[in-house]
Amino acid sequence: MEKKNIFVLIQELETQMGHVHSELGGLKLVIKELLEENHRLSLENEQLRKILKREVAPAELENQVALQSVSPIKGEMQGEDVVGEGYDNLARLYHEGFHICNVYYGHLRTEGDCLFCLSFLNK
Ligand SMILES: [Zn+2]
């Protein structure tokens, strides 16, 4: 192998290593952004689950208390009112973009309408 060729080869290698190095730097930036986004989404998810619990759980509790604490004749009417209210809450949640079906309950709807949710709403 001629001396000149070796120097050319080393020169080329050096250039390639420079490219690899800057690509590595770029990948590190992408990973950093993904980690930050993941963290942000985790926080948002946690927050949304808290809101869901706060909004849905009280409505279910109200249903039970109202059904238990009133006389049978009156209770039937009030019970229907409260059930209607619970239904409204669920319908509202659905229209805010969350699943209310047993399958994906509480998850964000990402692909438009959900047949499970709709069949639940139409009951
Ligand atoms: Zn659903």
Coordinates of C-alpha atoms and ligand atoms in Angstrom, one line a residue:
M1 CA 0.0 0.0 0.0
E2 CA 1.4 3.4 -0.9
K3 CA 2.0 6.0 1.8
K4 CA -0.3 8.5 0.1
N5 CA -3.2 6.1 0.1
I6 CA -2.9 5.5 3.9
F7 CA -3.1 9.2 4.6
V8 CA -6.1 9.6 2.3
L9 CA -7.7 6.7 4.1
I10 CA -7.0 8.2 7.6
Q11 CA -8.4 11.5 6.3
E12 CA -11.6 9.8 5.2
L13 CA -11.9 7.9 8.4
E14 CA -11.5 11.1 10.4
T15 CA -14.3 12.7 8.3
Q16 CA -16.6 9.8 8.8
M17 CA -16.0 9.8 12.6
G18 CA -16.9 13.5 12.6
H19 CA -20.2 12.7 10.9
V20 CA -20.9 9.8 13.3
H21 CA -20.1 12.1 16.2
S22 CA -22.5 14.8 15.1
E23 CA -25.2 12.2 14.4
L24 CA -24.7 10.9 18.0
G25 CA -25.1 14.4 19.3
G26 CA -28.4 14.7 17.3
L27 CA -29.7 11.4 18.6
K28 CA -28.9 12.5 22.2
L29 CA -31.0 15.6 21.6
V30 CA -33.9 13.6 20.2
I31 CA -33.8 11.2 23.2
K32 CA -33.8 14.1 25.6
E33 CA -36.8 15.6 23.9
L34 CA -38.6 12.3 24.0
L35 CA -37.9 11.8 27.7
E36 CA -39.2 15.3 28.5
E37 CA -42.3 14.7 26.4
N38 CA -42.9 11.4 28.2
H39 CA -42.6 13.1 31.5
R40 CA -45.0 15.8 30.5
L41 CA -47.5 13.3 29.2
S42 CA -47.3 11.2 32.4
L43 CA -48.1 14.2 34.5
E44 CA -51.0 15.1 32.2
N45 CA -52.3 11.6 32.3
E46 CA -52.1 11.5 36.1
Q47 CA -53.9 14.8 36.3
L48 CA -56.7 13.7 34.0
R49 CA -57.2 10.5 36.0
K50 CA -57.6 12.6 39.2
I51 CA -60.2 14.8 37.5
L52 CA -62.0 11.7 36.2
K53 CA -62.1 10.2 39.7
R54 CA -63.4 13.4 41.2
E55 CA -66.1 13.8 38.6
V56 CA -67.3 10.3 38.2
A57 CA -66.9 8.8 41.7
P58 CA -69.2 11.5 43.5
A59 CA -71.9 10.9 40.9
E60 CA -71.8 7.2 41.6
L61 CA -71.9 7.8 45.4
E62 CA -74.8 10.2 45.0
N63 CA -76.7 7.5 43.2
Q64 CA -76.2 5.0 46.0
V65 CA -77.0 7.4 48.8
A66 CA -80.1 8.8 47.1
L67 CA -81.4 5.4 46.3
Q68 CA -80.9 4.2 49.9
S69 CA -82.0 7.2 51.9
V70 CA -85.5 7.9 50.4
S71 CA -88.8 6.2 50.8
P72 CA -89.7 3.6 48.1
I73 CA -92.4 5.6 46.3
K74 CA -90.5 8.9 46.3
G75 CA -87.3 7.1 45.9
E76 CA -88.3 5.7 42.5
M77 CA -88.7 9.1 41.1
Q78 CA -85.6 10.7 42.7
G79 CA -83.6 7.6 41.8
E80 CA -84.5 8.1 38.2
D81 CA -83.4 11.8 38.4
V82 CA -80.1 10.9 39.9
V83 CA -79.5 8.1 37.4
G84 CA -80.3 10.7 34.7
E85 CA -77.7 12.9 36.2
G86 CA -75.1 10.2 36.2
Y87 CA -75.9 9.5 32.6
D88 CA -75.4 13.2 31.8
N89 CA -72.0 13.1 33.5
L90 CA -70.9 10.1 31.5
A91 CA -72.3 11.6 28.3
R92 CA -70.4 14.8 29.0
L93 CA -67.2 12.9 29.7
Y94 CA -67.6 11.0 26.4
H95 CA -68.0 14.3 24.5
E96 CA -65.0 15.7 26.3
G97 CA -63.0 12.9 24.6
F98 CA -62.8 10.1 27.2
H99 CA -64.0 6.5 27.0
I100 CA -66.8 5.6 29.3
C101 CA -67.1 2.0 28.2
N102 CA -65.9 -1.0 30.2
V103 CA -63.2 -1.7 27.7
Y104 CA -61.2 1.5 27.8
Y105 CA -62.8 3.4 30.6
G106 CA -61.1 6.7 31.5
H107 CA -58.7 6.6 28.6
L108 CA -58.6 9.4 26.0
R109 CA -60.4 8.6 22.8
T110 CA -57.8 9.0 20.1
E111 CA -59.7 7.5 17.1
G112 CA -63.0 9.2 17.0
D113 CA -66.2 7.5 18.2
C114 CA -66.0 4.3 20.1
L115 CA -68.7 1.7 19.4
F116 CA -68.5 0.3 23.0
C117 CA -69.1 3.8 24.4
L118 CA -71.9 4.5 22.0
S119 CA -73.7 1.2 22.7
F120 CA -73.4 2.1 26.4
L121 CA -74.8 5.6 25.9
N122 CA -77.7 4.2 23.8
K123 CA -78.8 1.8 26.6
Ligands
ZN1 ZN -65.1 3.3 24.6

